[in-house]
Amino acid sequence: MVVETTTPRVTPLIRQRRRAAGLIAVCAVALVLLAILAIASGEVRMPVPSALRAAFGIGDPGEVYVVQEFRAPRLVAGLIAGAGLAIAGAVLQRLFRNPLASPDVMGVTGGASLGAVLVLAAGAGQTSIPLGALGGGLFAAILLGVLGWRSGLPVLRLVLVGLAVQAGLAAAVNLVVVRFPKELAGAAMQWTAGSLYGRTWPEVRGAVIACALVLIALAVQHRTLAVLDLGDESAATLGVAVSAARLRLLLTTVALASLAAALAGPVSFVALAVPHLVRMLAGPPTAATLAATGLAGATLLVGCDLTAQHLLPIEGLPVGVVTATVGAPWLLILMLRESGPAHRRNA
Amino acid sequence: MTTTEMRRTAPRRRRIPVFCAGIAGLLLCIVLSLAFGARSVPVATVIEALLGAAQSRDALVIIDMRLPRTLVGIAVGAALGLAGAIVQGVTRNPLASPTTLGINAGAGLAVVTAIFALGLDRPVQFVWFAFAGGAAAAAFTMALGRRAGDLDPVRLVLGGTVLQLVLVSWTSAVLVFSERTLDEARFWLAGSIAQRDLAALAPVAPAMVIGLLIGAAIAPALDTLALGDEAAKSLGAPVARIRLAGACAVVLLAGSAVAVSGPIAFIGLAAPHLVRPLVGNSHRLLLPSCLIAGPLLLLAADILGRLVARPSEVEVGIVTAFLGAPLLALLARTREVR
């Protein structure tokens, strides 16, 4: 016999909202702390107050220069790249209804790094890298679509075709690395490892503006995304042109992932792991959890970059190595659970 | 299941012509591999050089450079083809390949680390590191893929994918860190049989032979395994032990291949698929056929790499990746992948 309790029960929806709000708050606080740390730490040590003052252009001109010209662009690049990758991963996983859909598994970030490397190889300079990355990412997405789509894209086929696309693109990057002179090969490797090293405003500005525009485009489409969650038929009944809407969302997401990759290189696992983490903590996707995903991605990437720069004893360690090392065990646990008994039953 | 049984019996009449055609194709590739290069040599001169009759500069190039390269190509291709057929049989997954087990990525990381830490600079010195790295990665992937004392194909593929991402990321970390390492390793990492001599092949030849012998020994058992675990067990087959032996053979074969040539992808995947429609699914025919198809594919890709960029050349590993990627996509698309 179940006895009704008199204590007021929080409905799941409200609880979920509270959780999302809590997650956003925690991430925002963490991000602010990490940002302050990022601005204050480095080769030129400065106390936090003077670093903050320097960020606003007050104080010692040398400190202002270091903070504004070196640390700030790197921080902004990490923020935007982390948020962009995580949000792109969340939207892709939702669009494909597939927990493994993510720009790195689908070859999008691989395509972006091929684009970036080709731009480097053509000698076009750092500022045109976002364009190259965007082109490469879209190319990879089209390749994946053409090769993999056959009335849907189930998990394993997605992974395998994505693997194939990645392998082809990696071979292309390899070809560039082998063919071109040593210095260029070094720059290309730096890219493909995923690194925030040496970002300056001229490089970052274009990609940040583009990322912001794409994020706005995605926010505008968020309602469509929610309608698509109801299933194709329901969405069509509600007046959404399903295929066109999905394609539009897909292109927006791929653009977001490519531009994020342009800022930080193909940093692995952020796009794949962060949405899962947020879903575990804050429940099914809403606009609020998407915002939380963005913040969490930014926190993770900035945190990993700080770890790579200052905590680990290796100088010049690319942030992608840290994210891969942190993300892989987590992802493995997740995958092994995915391919557990439930998966076998569906197979 | 019905198509499988049909395939197993139907082509019996065609087998001998198919084998002959395969061997002829391989011979043709060998001759072309000897004749083509930055300087092309007439076939007649190639034959004279092989018989020891010619003393010209061309003959020297053929005997000292192209012949070792071709022999290495044959050995590597055969090892990769056989390893691919065994790994597909062991996992009962037509999309598995030595690369899936992480052998290439593990070897890459080990070699790059060795170059960085020990200052090695010749491919001959990389052999043992590559072998050990590949074997360790494969062992780890298989540990991830184990479930209830057996290998689960889905877990194997997913685990291998994640492991590869991590290993490649660590490899690039070392390469970013040390420009000297990048300069030494980038050609090896592309996968090539150029400038390889028999001294590189010699240390791993025993491993290749042992792998070959294990493969020959378990070929009938792999046929039993193809019936499914339950059926195989009820026939008294030691399923887990067969898988373990197969896995060892794959590590020995693919590990020694990558040790000699660097990572060459897709030969192990493609060779079994090429021969399956021709000789059927029985491993007793499939495995020997892959010993022909593997070298055939590898030498063809190597020759292609020399043709497209003359007088320079494209590393064979890059050629196979370019050709193999669409193939894998096609297989993933057409096979009913679960």
XYZ file of C-alpha atoms in Angstrom:
685
model
C 0.000 0.000 0.000
C 1.485 3.333 -1.054
C 0.962 6.120 1.424
C 0.668 9.606 -0.015
C 3.183 11.867 1.581
C 2.138 15.354 2.503
C 5.473 16.953 1.654
C 5.150 18.950 -1.584
C 6.719 16.994 -4.458
C 8.742 18.847 -7.025
C 7.520 17.938 -10.500
C 10.195 16.516 -12.809
C 10.049 19.455 -15.202
C 10.702 21.985 -12.476
C 13.406 19.806 -11.008
C 15.011 19.614 -14.412
C 14.866 23.379 -14.829
C 16.448 23.806 -11.438
C 19.178 21.364 -12.344
C 19.890 23.158 -15.628
C 19.932 26.513 -13.859
C 22.227 25.091 -11.202
C 24.560 23.688 -13.839
C 24.632 27.005 -15.679
C 25.427 28.812 -12.448
C 28.207 26.398 -11.494
C 29.749 26.538 -14.978
C 29.505 30.320 -15.108
C 31.288 30.673 -11.775
C 33.937 28.140 -12.777
C 34.413 29.884 -16.093
C 34.879 33.290 -14.497
C 37.453 31.847 -12.086
C 39.265 30.047 -14.896
C 39.225 33.184 -17.039
C 40.796 35.211 -14.248
C 43.408 32.497 -13.786
C 44.089 32.412 -17.524
C 44.619 36.149 -17.636
C 46.800 36.291 -14.555
C 49.071 33.290 -15.136
C 51.836 32.883 -17.629
C 55.473 33.686 -18.070
C 54.948 37.233 -16.852
C 53.461 36.681 -13.403
C 51.065 39.299 -12.148
C 48.718 39.457 -9.180
C 45.042 38.981 -9.986
C 43.946 42.590 -9.316
C 46.555 44.087 -11.612
C 45.817 41.440 -14.280
C 42.149 42.404 -14.160
C 43.055 46.080 -14.363
C 45.360 45.310 -17.286
C 42.511 43.554 -19.077
C 40.682 46.897 -19.081
C 43.761 48.771 -20.203
C 44.679 50.252 -16.831
C 48.075 49.994 -15.200
C 51.557 49.045 -16.359
C 51.692 49.283 -20.206
C 53.764 46.097 -20.404
C 51.192 44.145 -18.431
C 48.352 45.646 -20.466
C 50.101 44.592 -23.653
C 50.686 41.014 -22.479
C 47.133 40.571 -21.231
C 45.344 42.268 -24.085
C 47.421 40.996 -26.970
C 48.339 37.447 -25.879
C 46.255 36.098 -23.044
C 42.885 37.611 -23.925
C 42.717 36.312 -27.520
C 43.804 32.870 -26.394
C 41.139 32.857 -23.692
C 38.441 34.058 -26.075
C 39.465 31.473 -28.674
C 39.232 28.718 -26.055
C 35.870 29.949 -24.792
C 34.246 30.162 -28.193
C 35.797 26.965 -29.518
C 34.759 24.972 -26.448
C 31.229 26.330 -26.479
C 30.906 25.911 -30.243
C 32.152 22.321 -30.285
C 29.991 21.247 -27.358
C 26.836 22.857 -28.762
C 27.536 21.412 -32.206
C 27.916 17.971 -30.634
C 24.679 18.323 -28.664
C 22.676 19.411 -31.701
C 24.142 16.680 -33.903
C 23.373 14.004 -31.323
C 19.832 15.298 -31.169
C 19.395 15.563 -34.922
C 20.644 12.046 -35.550
C 19.090 10.664 -32.378
C 22.491 9.075 -32.012
C 24.670 9.372 -28.921
C 27.873 9.008 -30.945
C 27.127 11.652 -33.545
C 29.708 14.350 -33.123
C 31.908 16.462 -35.351
C 35.020 14.409 -34.546
C 33.452 11.012 -35.208
C 31.750 12.279 -38.350
C 34.946 13.614 -39.875
C 33.871 17.254 -39.729
C 36.775 18.377 -37.575
C 39.083 16.243 -39.734
C 37.791 18.081 -42.780
C 38.253 21.378 -41.010
C 41.879 20.593 -40.240
C 42.470 19.515 -43.845
C 41.019 22.853 -44.941
C 43.206 24.706 -42.460
C 46.308 22.781 -43.511
C 45.609 23.422 -47.187
C 45.253 27.131 -46.473
C 48.590 27.021 -44.654
C 50.122 25.096 -47.547
C 48.841 27.652 -50.045
C 50.628 30.307 -47.990
C 47.410 32.281 -47.499
C 48.234 33.267 -43.928
C 46.648 32.635 -40.566
C 43.662 34.936 -41.005
C 42.138 32.874 -43.810
C 42.254 29.657 -41.781
C 38.597 29.951 -40.648
C 37.531 30.026 -44.302
C 39.576 26.940 -45.107
C 38.266 25.145 -42.029
C 34.691 26.003 -42.914
C 35.138 24.708 -46.454
C 36.832 21.522 -45.250
C 34.200 20.839 -42.606
C 31.340 21.254 -45.060
C 33.168 19.046 -47.553
C 33.542 16.295 -44.953
C 29.877 16.556 -43.997
C 28.801 16.248 -47.605
C 31.133 13.278 -48.060
C 29.674 11.576 -44.998
C 26.149 12.241 -46.195
C 26.781 10.946 -49.695
C 28.662 7.859 -48.517
C 26.672 6.953 -45.432
C 23.065 7.886 -45.970
C 20.805 5.051 -46.921
C 17.410 5.518 -45.332
C 18.929 6.644 -42.083
C 22.302 6.527 -40.421
C 22.459 3.965 -37.605
C 25.133 4.221 -34.925
C 27.640 1.707 -36.154
C 27.378 2.725 -39.794
C 27.829 6.333 -38.808
C 30.934 5.439 -36.850
C 32.338 3.305 -39.653
C 31.626 5.734 -42.474
C 32.869 8.567 -40.284
C 35.997 6.492 -39.712
C 36.386 6.026 -43.442
C 35.943 9.736 -44.094
C 38.418 10.501 -41.307
C 40.918 8.026 -42.764
C 40.695 9.583 -46.217
C 41.015 13.096 -44.836
C 43.885 12.072 -42.560
C 45.656 10.634 -45.597
C 45.203 13.955 -47.359
C 46.626 15.835 -44.367
C 49.444 13.295 -44.268
C 50.168 13.937 -47.919
C 50.455 17.651 -47.243
C 52.701 17.026 -44.241
C 54.987 14.708 -46.220
C 55.133 16.822 -49.363
C 55.731 20.220 -47.858
C 58.845 21.604 -46.210
C 59.712 20.995 -42.583
C 58.492 24.328 -41.213
C 55.121 23.926 -42.846
C 54.835 20.358 -41.619
C 55.375 21.663 -38.098
C 52.635 24.261 -38.465
C 50.298 21.636 -39.913
C 50.971 19.259 -37.021
C 50.293 22.042 -34.562
C 46.900 22.432 -36.174
C 45.949 18.827 -36.325
C 46.880 18.278 -32.675
C 44.384 20.884 -31.531
C 46.089 23.857 -29.975
C 45.330 27.336 -28.717
C 48.994 28.300 -28.764
C 49.861 31.745 -30.030
C 46.380 32.949 -30.972
C 46.300 36.667 -31.775
C 43.393 38.997 -32.384
C 43.707 39.130 -36.189
C 43.342 35.323 -36.310
C 40.655 35.088 -33.685
C 38.465 38.037 -34.610
C 36.994 36.699 -37.850
C 36.254 33.251 -36.438
C 34.698 34.657 -33.269
C 32.364 36.938 -35.217
C 31.429 34.083 -37.554
C 30.839 31.752 -34.597
C 28.603 34.336 -32.940
C 26.544 34.701 -36.128
C 26.179 30.946 -36.501
C 25.188 30.618 -32.832
C 22.465 33.215 -33.369
C 21.282 31.309 -36.452
C 21.165 28.159 -34.356
C 19.257 29.889 -31.545
C 16.681 31.059 -34.081
C 16.254 27.478 -35.249
C 16.050 26.005 -31.767
C 12.271 25.829 -31.847
C 12.451 23.784 -35.052
C 14.887 21.443 -33.359
C 12.446 20.937 -30.512
C 9.641 20.211 -32.982
C 11.821 17.696 -34.843
C 12.316 15.886 -31.535
C 8.635 14.957 -31.644
C 9.289 12.746 -34.637
C 9.045 13.395 -38.357
C 5.310 12.855 -38.703
C 4.312 15.046 -35.803
C 6.705 17.716 -36.983
C 5.188 17.620 -40.457
C 1.693 17.908 -38.964
C 2.842 20.982 -37.095
C 3.801 22.570 -40.392
C 7.553 22.005 -40.454
C 9.176 21.035 -43.744
C 11.102 18.208 -42.097
C 13.897 17.477 -44.575
C 14.627 21.121 -45.333
C 14.633 22.015 -41.638
C 16.953 19.137 -40.805
C 19.336 20.026 -43.622
C 19.386 23.661 -42.531
C 20.109 22.687 -38.942
C 22.769 20.250 -40.063
C 24.565 22.844 -42.161
C 24.417 25.396 -39.355
C 25.876 22.840 -36.944
C 28.650 21.768 -39.284
C 29.535 25.421 -39.840
C 29.651 25.955 -36.083
C 31.897 22.920 -35.539
C 34.229 23.895 -38.392
C 34.592 27.470 -37.165
C 35.225 26.250 -33.635
C 37.856 23.902 -35.041
C 39.367 26.824 -36.907
C 39.980 28.521 -33.558
C 41.415 25.590 -31.661
C 42.132 22.850 -34.181
C 40.261 19.531 -34.120
C 40.143 19.275 -30.324
C 38.730 15.832 -29.704
C 36.084 14.600 -27.275
C 34.676 18.012 -26.233
C 31.866 17.730 -28.761
C 31.296 14.065 -27.988
C 31.533 13.971 -24.217
C 30.169 17.298 -22.953
C 26.581 16.826 -24.228
C 26.480 13.413 -22.517
C 27.734 14.889 -19.286
C 25.135 17.669 -19.392
C 22.366 15.202 -20.202
C 23.369 13.106 -17.209
C 23.351 16.131 -14.908
C 20.479 18.191 -16.280
C 18.239 15.739 -18.094
C 16.749 15.858 -21.591
C 17.611 18.710 -23.945
C 15.977 22.130 -23.684
C 17.175 25.603 -24.546
C 18.553 25.868 -21.026
C 20.540 22.624 -21.259
C 21.923 23.764 -24.618
C 23.168 26.922 -22.949
C 24.573 24.796 -20.135
C 26.296 22.603 -22.746
C 27.945 25.645 -24.269
C 29.153 26.885 -20.914
C 30.374 23.445 -19.899
C 32.265 23.051 -23.191
C 33.906 26.428 -22.727
C 34.807 25.580 -19.126
C 36.277 22.235 -20.158
C 38.380 23.621 -22.981
C 39.673 26.620 -21.046
C 40.372 24.371 -18.062
C 42.212 21.836 -20.204
C 44.189 24.603 -21.861
C 45.243 25.948 -18.473
C 46.204 22.416 -17.448
C 48.257 21.987 -20.601
C 49.943 25.349 -20.151
C 50.685 25.452 -16.468
C 49.926 22.259 -14.570
C 51.781 19.809 -16.777
C 55.544 20.031 -16.953
C 55.686 19.897 -20.752
C 56.003 23.200 -22.505
C 53.820 23.794 -25.541
C 51.538 20.806 -25.004
C 48.521 21.078 -27.352
C 45.213 21.279 -25.511
C 43.757 18.547 -27.762
C 46.048 16.018 -26.098
C 44.636 16.878 -22.694
C 41.016 16.734 -23.853
C 41.651 13.391 -25.567
C 43.344 11.955 -22.515
C 40.627 13.157 -20.184
C 37.767 12.391 -22.548
C 38.698 8.936 -23.800
C 38.187 6.870 -20.634
C 34.906 8.613 -20.062
C 33.799 7.977 -23.614
C 34.869 4.344 -23.406
C 32.717 3.753 -20.348
C 29.859 5.361 -22.196
C 30.320 3.310 -25.349
C 30.667 0.069 -23.486
C 27.413 0.873 -21.749
C 25.815 1.715 -25.116
C 26.888 -1.615 -26.556
C 25.708 -3.393 -23.426
C 22.687 -5.669 -23.128
C 20.231 -3.031 -24.400
C 22.173 -2.589 -27.595
C 22.339 -6.307 -28.205
C 18.612 -6.585 -27.808
C 18.082 -3.960 -30.486
C 20.607 -5.486 -32.820
C 22.794 -17.640 -44.572
C 21.498 -19.100 -47.815
C 23.685 -16.844 -49.919
C 26.617 -17.842 -47.746
C 25.990 -21.510 -48.425
C 25.533 -20.889 -52.112
C 28.760 -18.973 -52.289
C 30.568 -21.680 -50.472
C 29.716 -24.276 -53.081
C 29.046 -22.424 -56.324
C 32.448 -21.316 -57.524
C 34.187 -24.682 -57.154
C 34.527 -25.055 -60.914
C 36.008 -21.587 -61.178
C 38.576 -22.016 -58.447
C 41.556 -23.138 -60.485
C 41.174 -20.435 -63.156
C 40.688 -17.841 -60.385
C 43.853 -18.931 -58.604
C 45.784 -18.895 -61.870
C 44.483 -15.413 -62.707
C 45.447 -14.197 -59.243
C 48.969 -15.548 -59.518
C 49.313 -14.116 -63.014
C 48.160 -10.741 -61.729
C 50.645 -10.885 -58.887
C 53.481 -11.784 -61.267
C 52.505 -8.884 -63.501
C 52.577 -6.530 -60.508
C 56.003 -7.857 -59.515
C 57.395 -7.234 -62.981
C 55.839 -3.758 -63.145
C 57.137 -2.998 -59.672
C 60.636 -3.874 -60.868
C 60.327 -1.999 -64.144
C 58.619 1.232 -63.066
C 60.146 4.053 -61.141
C 61.811 7.394 -61.548
C 63.595 5.645 -64.443
C 61.544 3.073 -66.289
C 63.337 -0.026 -67.468
C 62.215 -2.346 -70.300
C 60.852 -5.694 -69.127
C 63.548 -7.538 -71.062
C 66.248 -5.753 -69.066
C 64.396 -6.615 -65.854
C 64.473 -10.283 -66.721
C 68.128 -10.132 -67.755
C 68.973 -8.389 -64.493
C 67.119 -11.011 -62.478
C 68.975 -13.782 -64.279
C 72.218 -12.028 -63.512
C 73.051 -11.520 -67.164
C 73.016 -7.708 -67.287
C 75.645 -5.552 -65.612
C 74.255 -2.126 -66.524
C 73.274 0.686 -64.160
C 69.647 -0.263 -64.691
C 70.388 -3.781 -63.537
C 72.017 -2.437 -60.391
C 68.992 -0.278 -59.614
C 66.720 -3.275 -60.071
C 68.752 -5.702 -57.995
C 69.766 -3.307 -55.211
C 66.676 -1.156 -54.810
C 63.585 -2.349 -56.597
C 63.947 -6.049 -55.876
C 64.215 -5.618 -52.075
C 61.370 -3.124 -52.172
C 59.216 -5.542 -54.130
C 60.038 -8.445 -51.824
C 59.187 -6.321 -48.804
C 55.957 -5.348 -50.538
C 55.076 -8.994 -51.116
C 55.766 -9.945 -47.504
C 53.935 -6.956 -46.048
C 50.976 -7.350 -48.382
C 50.690 -11.063 -47.654
C 50.881 -10.497 -43.905
C 48.264 -7.736 -44.016
C 45.911 -9.679 -46.278
C 46.123 -12.788 -44.133
C 45.754 -10.785 -40.926
C 42.657 -9.111 -42.345
C 41.049 -12.420 -43.265
C 41.796 -13.881 -39.837
C 40.540 -10.851 -37.912
C 37.329 -10.849 -39.914
C 36.908 -14.545 -39.254
C 37.655 -14.270 -35.557
C 35.292 -11.356 -34.960
C 32.762 -12.538 -37.548
C 32.709 -8.897 -38.559
C 33.353 -8.187 -42.251
C 34.427 -4.649 -41.414
C 37.113 -5.517 -38.922
C 40.734 -5.084 -39.952
C 44.108 -4.901 -38.233
C 43.687 -1.111 -38.211
C 40.467 -1.523 -36.229
C 42.447 -3.194 -33.462
C 44.601 -0.093 -33.165
C 47.774 -1.822 -34.400
C 48.743 1.040 -36.721
C 48.082 3.764 -34.173
C 49.956 1.894 -31.440
C 52.950 1.297 -33.683
C 52.923 4.954 -34.705
C 53.009 6.173 -31.124
C 55.755 3.727 -30.158
C 57.959 4.678 -33.096
C 57.469 8.398 -32.610
C 58.252 8.057 -28.902
C 61.358 6.004 -29.683
C 62.579 8.571 -32.203
C 61.969 11.324 -29.704
C 63.433 9.681 -26.638
C 66.226 7.564 -28.121
C 67.148 9.605 -31.165
C 66.667 6.809 -33.704
C 66.805 7.852 -37.330
C 66.598 4.795 -39.590
C 63.490 2.725 -40.381
C 65.454 -0.450 -39.617
C 65.756 0.686 -36.003
C 62.011 1.271 -35.700
C 61.089 -2.380 -36.220
C 60.859 -3.604 -32.654
C 59.241 -0.477 -31.301
C 56.586 -0.591 -33.984
C 55.944 -4.244 -33.316
C 55.685 -3.798 -29.569
C 53.470 -0.716 -29.852
C 51.122 -2.396 -32.291
C 50.872 -5.525 -30.170
C 50.211 -3.552 -26.998
C 47.459 -1.518 -28.660
C 45.841 -4.655 -30.079
C 45.949 -6.345 -26.686
C 44.317 -3.315 -25.116
C 41.581 -3.160 -27.766
C 40.858 -6.836 -27.250
C 40.698 -6.337 -23.502
C 38.119 -3.610 -24.141
C 36.227 -5.837 -26.545
C 35.950 -8.747 -24.135
C 32.634 -9.553 -22.677
C 31.736 -12.636 -20.723
C 35.073 -14.192 -21.652
C 34.625 -13.661 -25.375
C 35.227 -10.939 -27.964
C 32.213 -8.794 -28.761
C 32.532 -7.398 -32.314
C 30.656 -4.137 -31.660
C 32.645 -3.377 -28.543
C 35.825 -4.218 -30.411
C 35.139 -1.709 -33.189
C 34.039 1.055 -30.831
C 36.854 0.467 -28.357
C 39.399 0.398 -31.181
C 38.048 3.666 -32.566
C 38.378 5.474 -29.262
C 41.811 4.021 -28.599
C 42.963 5.188 -32.014
C 41.757 8.739 -31.356
C 43.767 8.856 -28.152
C 46.919 7.263 -29.568
C 46.899 9.540 -32.604
C 46.457 12.531 -30.331
C 49.430 11.486 -28.191
C 51.467 10.885 -31.335
C 50.764 14.370 -32.586
C 51.666 15.746 -29.165
C 55.156 14.304 -29.489
C 55.400 15.527 -33.085
C 54.385 19.056 -32.136
C 56.856 19.019 -29.305
C 59.878 17.976 -31.332
C 60.487 19.161 -34.845
C 63.343 16.711 -35.289
C 61.011 13.817 -34.485
C 58.450 15.109 -36.959
C 61.077 15.297 -39.645
C 62.280 11.742 -38.997
C 58.849 10.228 -38.502
C 56.605 11.864 -41.046
C 57.749 9.651 -43.914
C 57.526 6.498 -41.826
C 54.066 7.496 -40.547
C 52.763 7.813 -44.079
C 53.496 4.110 -44.655
C 55.996 3.212 -47.349
C 58.047 0.359 -48.728
C 60.542 2.640 -50.446
C 64.160 2.223 -49.367
C 63.328 -0.838 -47.319
C 65.777 -3.661 -47.647
C 65.785 -7.217 -46.449
C 67.580 -6.147 -43.271
C 64.320 -4.529 -42.165
C 62.362 -7.643 -43.028
C 64.712 -10.162 -41.420
C 63.979 -9.439 -37.735
C 60.232 -9.900 -38.119
C 60.278 -12.693 -40.672
C 60.027 -15.355 -37.936
C 56.979 -13.586 -36.496
C 55.405 -13.561 -39.934
C 56.089 -17.257 -40.381
C 54.648 -18.134 -36.962
C 51.576 -16.020 -37.734
C 51.217 -17.814 -41.037
C 51.473 -21.217 -39.368
C 48.884 -20.309 -36.726
C 46.642 -19.055 -39.510
C 47.014 -22.317 -41.396
C 46.329 -24.292 -38.239
C 43.125 -22.486 -37.312
C 41.655 -22.116 -40.817
C 39.263 -25.090 -40.401
C 38.361 -23.903 -36.915
C 37.454 -20.476 -38.320
C 34.963 -22.214 -40.610
C 33.378 -23.819 -37.563
C 33.328 -20.437 -35.838
C 31.480 -18.969 -38.813
C 28.491 -21.142 -37.930
C 28.002 -19.048 -34.806
C 29.233 -19.486 -31.269
C 26.425 -21.765 -30.144
C 26.759 -24.148 -33.066
C 30.547 -24.136 -32.819
C 30.420 -24.912 -29.121
C 27.946 -27.727 -29.630
C 30.337 -29.182 -32.202
C 32.963 -29.186 -29.480
C 35.070 -26.336 -30.819
C 37.066 -24.472 -28.148
C 35.659 -21.105 -29.290
C 37.507 -18.827 -26.894
C 40.820 -20.583 -27.570
C 40.357 -20.291 -31.352
C 39.713 -16.574 -30.991
C 42.800 -16.156 -28.833
C 44.974 -18.026 -31.332
C 43.521 -15.965 -34.171
C 44.168 -12.753 -32.310
C 47.784 -13.806 -31.703
C 48.210 -14.553 -35.402
C 46.800 -11.123 -36.303
C 49.135 -9.355 -33.917
C 52.154 -11.280 -35.244
C 51.259 -10.700 -38.897
C 49.993 -7.130 -38.844
C 52.494 -6.134 -36.179
C 55.416 -7.294 -38.284
C 53.957 -5.687 -41.404
C 53.658 -2.296 -39.748
C 57.098 -2.754 -38.237
C 58.655 -3.001 -41.689
C 56.619 -0.569 -43.750
C 54.911 1.772 -41.322
C 51.139 1.947 -41.098
C 49.456 0.837 -44.305
C 45.692 0.826 -43.939
C 42.934 -0.991 -45.802
C 44.928 -3.839 -47.403
C 43.800 -6.083 -44.547
C 40.231 -4.930 -45.016
C 40.126 -5.077 -48.794
C 41.937 -8.330 -49.588
C 39.342 -10.683 -48.015
C 36.507 -8.748 -49.623
C 38.186 -8.984 -52.987
C 38.579 -12.753 -52.867
C 35.391 -13.759 -51.034
C 33.134 -13.475 -54.092
C 35.698 -15.454 -56.093
C 36.577 -18.391 -53.851
C 33.760 -18.454 -51.319
C 33.700 -18.187 -47.566
C 35.675 -21.244 -46.529
C 38.752 -20.090 -44.666
C 40.758 -22.988 -46.062
C 40.569 -21.202 -49.414
C 40.103 -17.661 -48.205
C 43.356 -17.498 -46.235
C 45.663 -18.732 -49.029
C 43.858 -16.501 -51.512
C 44.555 -13.512 -49.325
C 48.242 -14.406 -49.488
C 47.949 -13.617 -53.208
C 45.446 -10.750 -53.041
C 47.275 -8.830 -50.315
C 50.588 -8.465 -52.173
C 48.682 -7.852 -55.411
C 46.835 -4.889 -53.874
C 49.874 -3.534 -52.088
C 52.170 -3.678 -55.117
C 49.450 -2.197 -57.345
C 48.999 0.696 -54.904
C 52.764 1.147 -54.674
C 53.118 1.245 -58.458
C 50.233 3.702 -58.658
C 51.961 5.891 -56.080
C 55.076 5.902 -58.227
C 53.110 6.694 -61.402
C 50.986 9.598 -60.197
C 53.840 11.759 -58.933
C 56.719 10.919 -61.258
C 59.620 11.465 -60.902
C 58.736 11.695 -57.214
C 56.285 9.285 -55.576
C 53.357 9.137 -53.200
C 53.817 6.824 -50.199
C 51.878 3.594 -50.596
C 50.124 4.115 -47.250
C 48.610 7.340 -48.538
C 47.513 5.667 -51.770
C 45.795 2.809 -49.938
C 44.065 5.240 -47.577
C 42.740 7.267 -50.482
C 41.510 4.165 -52.285
C 40.408 2.288 -49.178
C 38.356 4.984 -47.492
C 35.579 4.962 -50.093
C 35.712 1.160 -50.037
C 35.122 1.043 -46.281
C 32.284 3.527 -46.657
C 30.789 1.409 -49.415
C 31.052 -1.755 -47.329
C 29.533 -0.045 -44.296
C 26.724 1.086 -46.567
C 25.894 -2.096 -48.395
C 26.524 -4.698 -45.710
C 23.723 -4.940 -43.231
C 25.692 -3.496 -40.361
C 24.145 -4.004 -36.990
